[in-house]
PDB file of C-alpha atoms in Angstrom:
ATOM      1  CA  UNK A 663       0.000   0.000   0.000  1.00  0.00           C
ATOM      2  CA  UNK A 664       0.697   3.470  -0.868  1.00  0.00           C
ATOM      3  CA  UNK A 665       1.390   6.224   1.882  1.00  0.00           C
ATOM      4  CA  UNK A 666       0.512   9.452   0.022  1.00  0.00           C
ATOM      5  CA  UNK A 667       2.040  12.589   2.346  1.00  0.00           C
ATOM      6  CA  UNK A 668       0.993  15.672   1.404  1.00  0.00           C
ATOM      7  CA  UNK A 669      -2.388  14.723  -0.047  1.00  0.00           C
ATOM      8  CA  UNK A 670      -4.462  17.651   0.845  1.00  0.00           C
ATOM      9  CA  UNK A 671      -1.918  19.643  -1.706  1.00  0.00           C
ATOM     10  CA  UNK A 672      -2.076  20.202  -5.255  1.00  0.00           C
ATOM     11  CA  UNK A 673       0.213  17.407  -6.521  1.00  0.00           C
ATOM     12  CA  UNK A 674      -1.306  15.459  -3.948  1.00  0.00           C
ATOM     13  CA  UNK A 675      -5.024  15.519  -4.793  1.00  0.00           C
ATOM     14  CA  UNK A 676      -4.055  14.726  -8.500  1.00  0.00           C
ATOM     15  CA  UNK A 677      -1.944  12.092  -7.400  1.00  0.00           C
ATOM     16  CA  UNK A 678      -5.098  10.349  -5.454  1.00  0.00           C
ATOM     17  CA  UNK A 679      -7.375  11.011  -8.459  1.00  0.00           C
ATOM     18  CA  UNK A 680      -4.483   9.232 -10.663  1.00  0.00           C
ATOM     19  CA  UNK A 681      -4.342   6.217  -7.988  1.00  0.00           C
ATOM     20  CA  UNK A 682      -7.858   6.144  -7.931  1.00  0.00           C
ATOM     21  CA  UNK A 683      -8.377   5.546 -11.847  1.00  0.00           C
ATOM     22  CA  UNK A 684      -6.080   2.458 -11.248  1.00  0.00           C
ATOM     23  CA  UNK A 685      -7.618   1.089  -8.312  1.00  0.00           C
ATOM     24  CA  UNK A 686      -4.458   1.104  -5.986  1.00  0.00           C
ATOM     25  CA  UNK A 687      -4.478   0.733  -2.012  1.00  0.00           C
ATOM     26  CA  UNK A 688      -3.088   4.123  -0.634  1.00  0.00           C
ATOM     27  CA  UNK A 689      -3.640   5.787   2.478  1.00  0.00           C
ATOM     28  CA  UNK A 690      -3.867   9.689   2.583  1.00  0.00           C
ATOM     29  CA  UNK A 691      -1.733  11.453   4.722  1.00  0.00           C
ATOM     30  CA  UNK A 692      -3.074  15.489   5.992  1.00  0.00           C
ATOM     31  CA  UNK A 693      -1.457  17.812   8.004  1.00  0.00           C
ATOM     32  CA  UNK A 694      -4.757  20.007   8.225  1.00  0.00           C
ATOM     33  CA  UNK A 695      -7.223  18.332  10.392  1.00  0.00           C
ATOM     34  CA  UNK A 696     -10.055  20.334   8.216  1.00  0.00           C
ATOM     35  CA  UNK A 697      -8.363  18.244   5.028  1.00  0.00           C
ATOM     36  CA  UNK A 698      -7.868  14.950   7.038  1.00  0.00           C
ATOM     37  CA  UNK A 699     -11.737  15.208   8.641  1.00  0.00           C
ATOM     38  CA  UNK A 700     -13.526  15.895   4.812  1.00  0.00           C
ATOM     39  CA  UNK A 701     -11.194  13.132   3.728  1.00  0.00           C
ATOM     40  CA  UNK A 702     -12.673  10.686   6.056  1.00  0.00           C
ATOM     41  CA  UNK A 703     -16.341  11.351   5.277  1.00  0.00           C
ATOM     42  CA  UNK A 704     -15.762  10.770   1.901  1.00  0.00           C
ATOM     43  CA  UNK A 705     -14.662   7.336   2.918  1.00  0.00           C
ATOM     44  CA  UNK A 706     -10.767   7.538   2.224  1.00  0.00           C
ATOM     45  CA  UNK A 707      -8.131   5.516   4.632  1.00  0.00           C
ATOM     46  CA  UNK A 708      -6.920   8.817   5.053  1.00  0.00           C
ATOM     47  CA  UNK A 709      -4.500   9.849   8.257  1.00  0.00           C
ATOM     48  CA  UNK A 710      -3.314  12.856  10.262  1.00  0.00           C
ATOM     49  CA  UNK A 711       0.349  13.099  10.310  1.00  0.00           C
ATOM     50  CA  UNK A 712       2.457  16.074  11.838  1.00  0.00           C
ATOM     51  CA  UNK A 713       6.458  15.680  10.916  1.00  0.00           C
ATOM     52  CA  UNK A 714       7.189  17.399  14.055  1.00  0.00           C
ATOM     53  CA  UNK A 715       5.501  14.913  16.133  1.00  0.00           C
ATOM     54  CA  UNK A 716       6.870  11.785  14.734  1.00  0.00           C
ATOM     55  CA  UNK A 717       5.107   9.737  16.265  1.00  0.00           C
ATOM     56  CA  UNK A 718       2.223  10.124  14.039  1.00  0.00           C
ATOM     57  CA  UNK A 719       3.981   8.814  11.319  1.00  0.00           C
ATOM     58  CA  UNK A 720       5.222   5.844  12.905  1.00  0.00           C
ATOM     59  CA  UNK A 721       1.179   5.122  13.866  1.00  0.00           C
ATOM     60  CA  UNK A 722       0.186   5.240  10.267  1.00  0.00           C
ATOM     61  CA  UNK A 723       2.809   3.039   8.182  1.00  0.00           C
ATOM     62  CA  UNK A 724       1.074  -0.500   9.196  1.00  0.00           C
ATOM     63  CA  UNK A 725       0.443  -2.010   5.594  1.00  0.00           C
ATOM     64  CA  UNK A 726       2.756   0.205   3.689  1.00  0.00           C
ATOM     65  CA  UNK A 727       5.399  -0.694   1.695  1.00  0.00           C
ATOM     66  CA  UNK A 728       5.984   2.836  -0.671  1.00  0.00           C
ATOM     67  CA  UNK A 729       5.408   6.514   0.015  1.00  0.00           C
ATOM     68  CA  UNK A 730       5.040   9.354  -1.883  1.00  0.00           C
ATOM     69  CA  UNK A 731       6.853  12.289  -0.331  1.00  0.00           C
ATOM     70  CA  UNK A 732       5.884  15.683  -0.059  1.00  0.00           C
ATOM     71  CA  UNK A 733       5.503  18.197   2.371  1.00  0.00           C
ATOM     72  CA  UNK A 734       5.064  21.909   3.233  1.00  0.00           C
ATOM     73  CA  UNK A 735       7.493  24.411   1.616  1.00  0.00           C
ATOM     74  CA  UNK A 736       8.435  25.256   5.219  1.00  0.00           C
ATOM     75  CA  UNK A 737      12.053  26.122   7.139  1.00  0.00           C
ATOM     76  CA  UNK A 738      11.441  22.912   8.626  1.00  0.00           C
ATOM     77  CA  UNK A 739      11.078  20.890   5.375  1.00  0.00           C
ATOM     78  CA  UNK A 740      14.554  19.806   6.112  1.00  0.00           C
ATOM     79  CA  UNK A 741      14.687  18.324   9.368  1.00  0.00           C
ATOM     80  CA  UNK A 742      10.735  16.792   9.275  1.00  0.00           C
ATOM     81  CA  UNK A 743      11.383  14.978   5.381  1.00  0.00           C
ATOM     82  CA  UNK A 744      14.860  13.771   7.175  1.00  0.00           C
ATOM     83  CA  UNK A 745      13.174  12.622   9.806  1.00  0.00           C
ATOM     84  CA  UNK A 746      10.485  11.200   7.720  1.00  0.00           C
ATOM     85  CA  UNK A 747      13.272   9.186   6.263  1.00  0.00           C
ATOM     86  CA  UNK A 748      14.876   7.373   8.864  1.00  0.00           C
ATOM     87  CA  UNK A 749      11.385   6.529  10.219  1.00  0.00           C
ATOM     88  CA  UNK A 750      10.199   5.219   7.155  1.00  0.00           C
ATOM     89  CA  UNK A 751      13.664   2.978   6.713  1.00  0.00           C
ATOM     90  CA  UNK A 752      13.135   1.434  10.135  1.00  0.00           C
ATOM     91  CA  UNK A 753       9.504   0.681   9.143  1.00  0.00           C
ATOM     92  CA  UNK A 754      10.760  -1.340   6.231  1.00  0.00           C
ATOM     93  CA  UNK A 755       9.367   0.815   3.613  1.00  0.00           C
ATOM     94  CA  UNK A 756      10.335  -0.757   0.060  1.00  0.00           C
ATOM     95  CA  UNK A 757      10.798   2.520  -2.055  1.00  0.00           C
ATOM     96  CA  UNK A 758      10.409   6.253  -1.307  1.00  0.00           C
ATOM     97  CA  UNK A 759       9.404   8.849  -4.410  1.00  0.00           C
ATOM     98  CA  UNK A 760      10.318  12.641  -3.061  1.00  0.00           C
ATOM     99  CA  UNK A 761       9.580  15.726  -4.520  1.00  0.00           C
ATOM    100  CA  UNK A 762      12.531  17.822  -4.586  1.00  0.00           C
ATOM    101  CA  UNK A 763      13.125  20.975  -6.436  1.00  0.00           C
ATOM    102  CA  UNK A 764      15.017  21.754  -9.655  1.00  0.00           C
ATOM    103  CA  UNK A 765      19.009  22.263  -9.242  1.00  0.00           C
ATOM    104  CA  UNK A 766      18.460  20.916  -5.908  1.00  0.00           C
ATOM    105  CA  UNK A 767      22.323  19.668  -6.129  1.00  0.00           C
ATOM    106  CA  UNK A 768      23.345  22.672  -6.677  1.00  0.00           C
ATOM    107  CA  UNK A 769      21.878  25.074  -3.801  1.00  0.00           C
ATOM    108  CA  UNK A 770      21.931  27.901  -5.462  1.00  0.00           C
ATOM    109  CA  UNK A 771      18.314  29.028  -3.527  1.00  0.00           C
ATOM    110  CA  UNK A 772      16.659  28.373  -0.547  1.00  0.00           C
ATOM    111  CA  UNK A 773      14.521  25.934  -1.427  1.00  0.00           C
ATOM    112  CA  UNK A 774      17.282  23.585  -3.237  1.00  0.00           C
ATOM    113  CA  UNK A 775      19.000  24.340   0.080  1.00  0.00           C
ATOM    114  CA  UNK A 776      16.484  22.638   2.079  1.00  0.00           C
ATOM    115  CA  UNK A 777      15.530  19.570  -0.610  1.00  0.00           C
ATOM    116  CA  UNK A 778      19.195  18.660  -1.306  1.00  0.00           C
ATOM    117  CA  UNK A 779      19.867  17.290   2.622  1.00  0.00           C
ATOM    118  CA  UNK A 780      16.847  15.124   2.388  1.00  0.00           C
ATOM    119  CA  UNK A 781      17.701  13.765  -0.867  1.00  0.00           C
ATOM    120  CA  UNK A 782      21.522  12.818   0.718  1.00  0.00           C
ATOM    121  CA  UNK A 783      19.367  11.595   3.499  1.00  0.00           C
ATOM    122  CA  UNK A 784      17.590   9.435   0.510  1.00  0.00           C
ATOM    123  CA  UNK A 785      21.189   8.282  -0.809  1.00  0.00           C
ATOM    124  CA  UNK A 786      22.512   7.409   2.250  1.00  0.00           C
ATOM    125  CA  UNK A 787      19.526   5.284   3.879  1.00  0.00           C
ATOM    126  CA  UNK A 788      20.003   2.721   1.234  1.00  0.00           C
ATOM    127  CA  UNK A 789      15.884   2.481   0.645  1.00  0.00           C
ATOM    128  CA  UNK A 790      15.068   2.321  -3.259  1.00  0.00           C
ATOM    129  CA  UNK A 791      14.089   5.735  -4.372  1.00  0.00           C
ATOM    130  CA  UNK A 792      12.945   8.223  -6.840  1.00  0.00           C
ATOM    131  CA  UNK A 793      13.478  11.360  -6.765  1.00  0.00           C
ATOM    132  CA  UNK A 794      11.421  13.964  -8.779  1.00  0.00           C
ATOM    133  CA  UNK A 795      12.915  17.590  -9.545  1.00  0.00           C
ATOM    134  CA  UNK A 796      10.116  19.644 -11.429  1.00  0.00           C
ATOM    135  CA  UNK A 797      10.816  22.542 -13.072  1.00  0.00           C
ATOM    136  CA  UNK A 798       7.944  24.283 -11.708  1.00  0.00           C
ATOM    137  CA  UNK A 799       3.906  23.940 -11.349  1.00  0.00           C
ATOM    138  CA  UNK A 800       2.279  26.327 -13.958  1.00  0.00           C
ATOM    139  CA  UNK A 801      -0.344  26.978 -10.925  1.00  0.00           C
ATOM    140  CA  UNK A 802       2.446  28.507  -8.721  1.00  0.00           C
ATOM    141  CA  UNK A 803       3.568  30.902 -11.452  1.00  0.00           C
ATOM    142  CA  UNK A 804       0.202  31.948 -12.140  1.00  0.00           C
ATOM    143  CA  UNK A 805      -0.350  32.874  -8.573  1.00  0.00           C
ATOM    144  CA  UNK A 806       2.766  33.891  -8.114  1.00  0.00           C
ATOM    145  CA  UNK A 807       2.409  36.036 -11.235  1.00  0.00           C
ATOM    146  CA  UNK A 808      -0.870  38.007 -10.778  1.00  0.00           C
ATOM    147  CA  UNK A 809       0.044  41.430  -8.992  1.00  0.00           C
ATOM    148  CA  UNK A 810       2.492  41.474 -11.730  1.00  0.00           C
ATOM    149  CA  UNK A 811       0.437  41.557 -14.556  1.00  0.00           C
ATOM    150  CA  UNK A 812      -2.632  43.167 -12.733  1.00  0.00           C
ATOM    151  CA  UNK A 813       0.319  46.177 -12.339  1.00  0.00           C
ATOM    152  CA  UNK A 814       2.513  45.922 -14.733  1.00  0.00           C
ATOM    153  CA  UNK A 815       0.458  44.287 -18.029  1.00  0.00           C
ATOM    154  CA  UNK A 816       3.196  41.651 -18.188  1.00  0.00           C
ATOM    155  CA  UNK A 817       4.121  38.713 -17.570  1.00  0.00           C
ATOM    156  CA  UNK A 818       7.525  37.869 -16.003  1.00  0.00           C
ATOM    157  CA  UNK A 819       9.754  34.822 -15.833  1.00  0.00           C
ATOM    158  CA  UNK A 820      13.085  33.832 -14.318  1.00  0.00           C
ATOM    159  CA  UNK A 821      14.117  32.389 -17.135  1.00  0.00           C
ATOM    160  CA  UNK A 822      15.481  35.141 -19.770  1.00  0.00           C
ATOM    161  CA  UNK A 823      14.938  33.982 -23.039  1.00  0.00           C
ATOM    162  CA  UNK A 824      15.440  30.567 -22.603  1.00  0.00           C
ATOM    163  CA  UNK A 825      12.371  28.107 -22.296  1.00  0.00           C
ATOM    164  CA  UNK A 826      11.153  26.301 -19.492  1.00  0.00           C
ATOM    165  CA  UNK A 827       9.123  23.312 -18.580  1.00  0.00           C
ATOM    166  CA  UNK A 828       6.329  24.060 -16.303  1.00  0.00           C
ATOM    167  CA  UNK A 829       3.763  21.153 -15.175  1.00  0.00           C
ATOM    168  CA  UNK A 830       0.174  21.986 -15.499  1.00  0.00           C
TER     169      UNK A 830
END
């Protein structure tokens, strides 16, 4: 069975939707007991899990084998998807995908600079993994790009004239 963290997100819904259509055992992880609460009336195996309590993550792996990996873009992404880690390779999980950034090797941004630890955590703990390093979500740069052309009648991009790859 599946442990989806991060399930009340955007990636996250899709990905149930996705696991749905196939018909494969998951169990949805919430941080937001609002999330975790409408998840539950609609009949999901669904679970509250706080990374800085880690015990609730320990009381929800019974059944799983894999886990999709994904939590808040927070200070403490670091230390709660390293954490995450070493619980999940003493529960015996078989394979781990992460979401990590793009150029997370490199660090040459805050958020690479909290993704790259976790995915050395990943290396090192020896549990198959996969780790996923999107370009960007085209819903983030449209929110993110709003005010600018509400103000400015343009649309902006960090990436000069070169193209990019965002996932819609």
């Amino acid at each position: 069975m599946i442990l989806v963290l991060g399930a009340g997100g955007t990636v996250g819904r899709h990905l149930l939707a996705e696991l749905d259509a196939r018909d494969a055992e998951y169990r949805a992880a919430y941080r937001s007991p609002g999330k975790l609460e409408a998840a539950q009336a609609e009949g999901l195996d669904a679970v509250g899990i706080d990374l800085a309590r880690p015990h609730t993550l320990r009381e929800s792996l019974e059944d799983i084998d894999r886990v999709f990996l994904l939590t808040a873009a927070t200070p403490q992404l670091t230390e709660h998807e390293c954490m995450a880690v070493d619980e999940l390779k003493k529960a015996g999980v078989q394979q781990i995908v992460k979401v990590s950034v793009w150029d997370a090797d490199i660090g040459g941004y805050t958020f690479a600079r909290w993704h790259h630890p976790v995915e050395k955590s990943l290396a090192d703990s020896g549990v198959p993994h996969v780790i996923l390093r999107p370009n960007g979500f085209m819903q983030s740069l449209i929110q993110s790009m709003v005010a600018t052309v509400r103000d400015h009648g343009a649309f902006y991009t960090p990436t000069g004239h070169h193209a990019a790859a965002y996932i819609n």
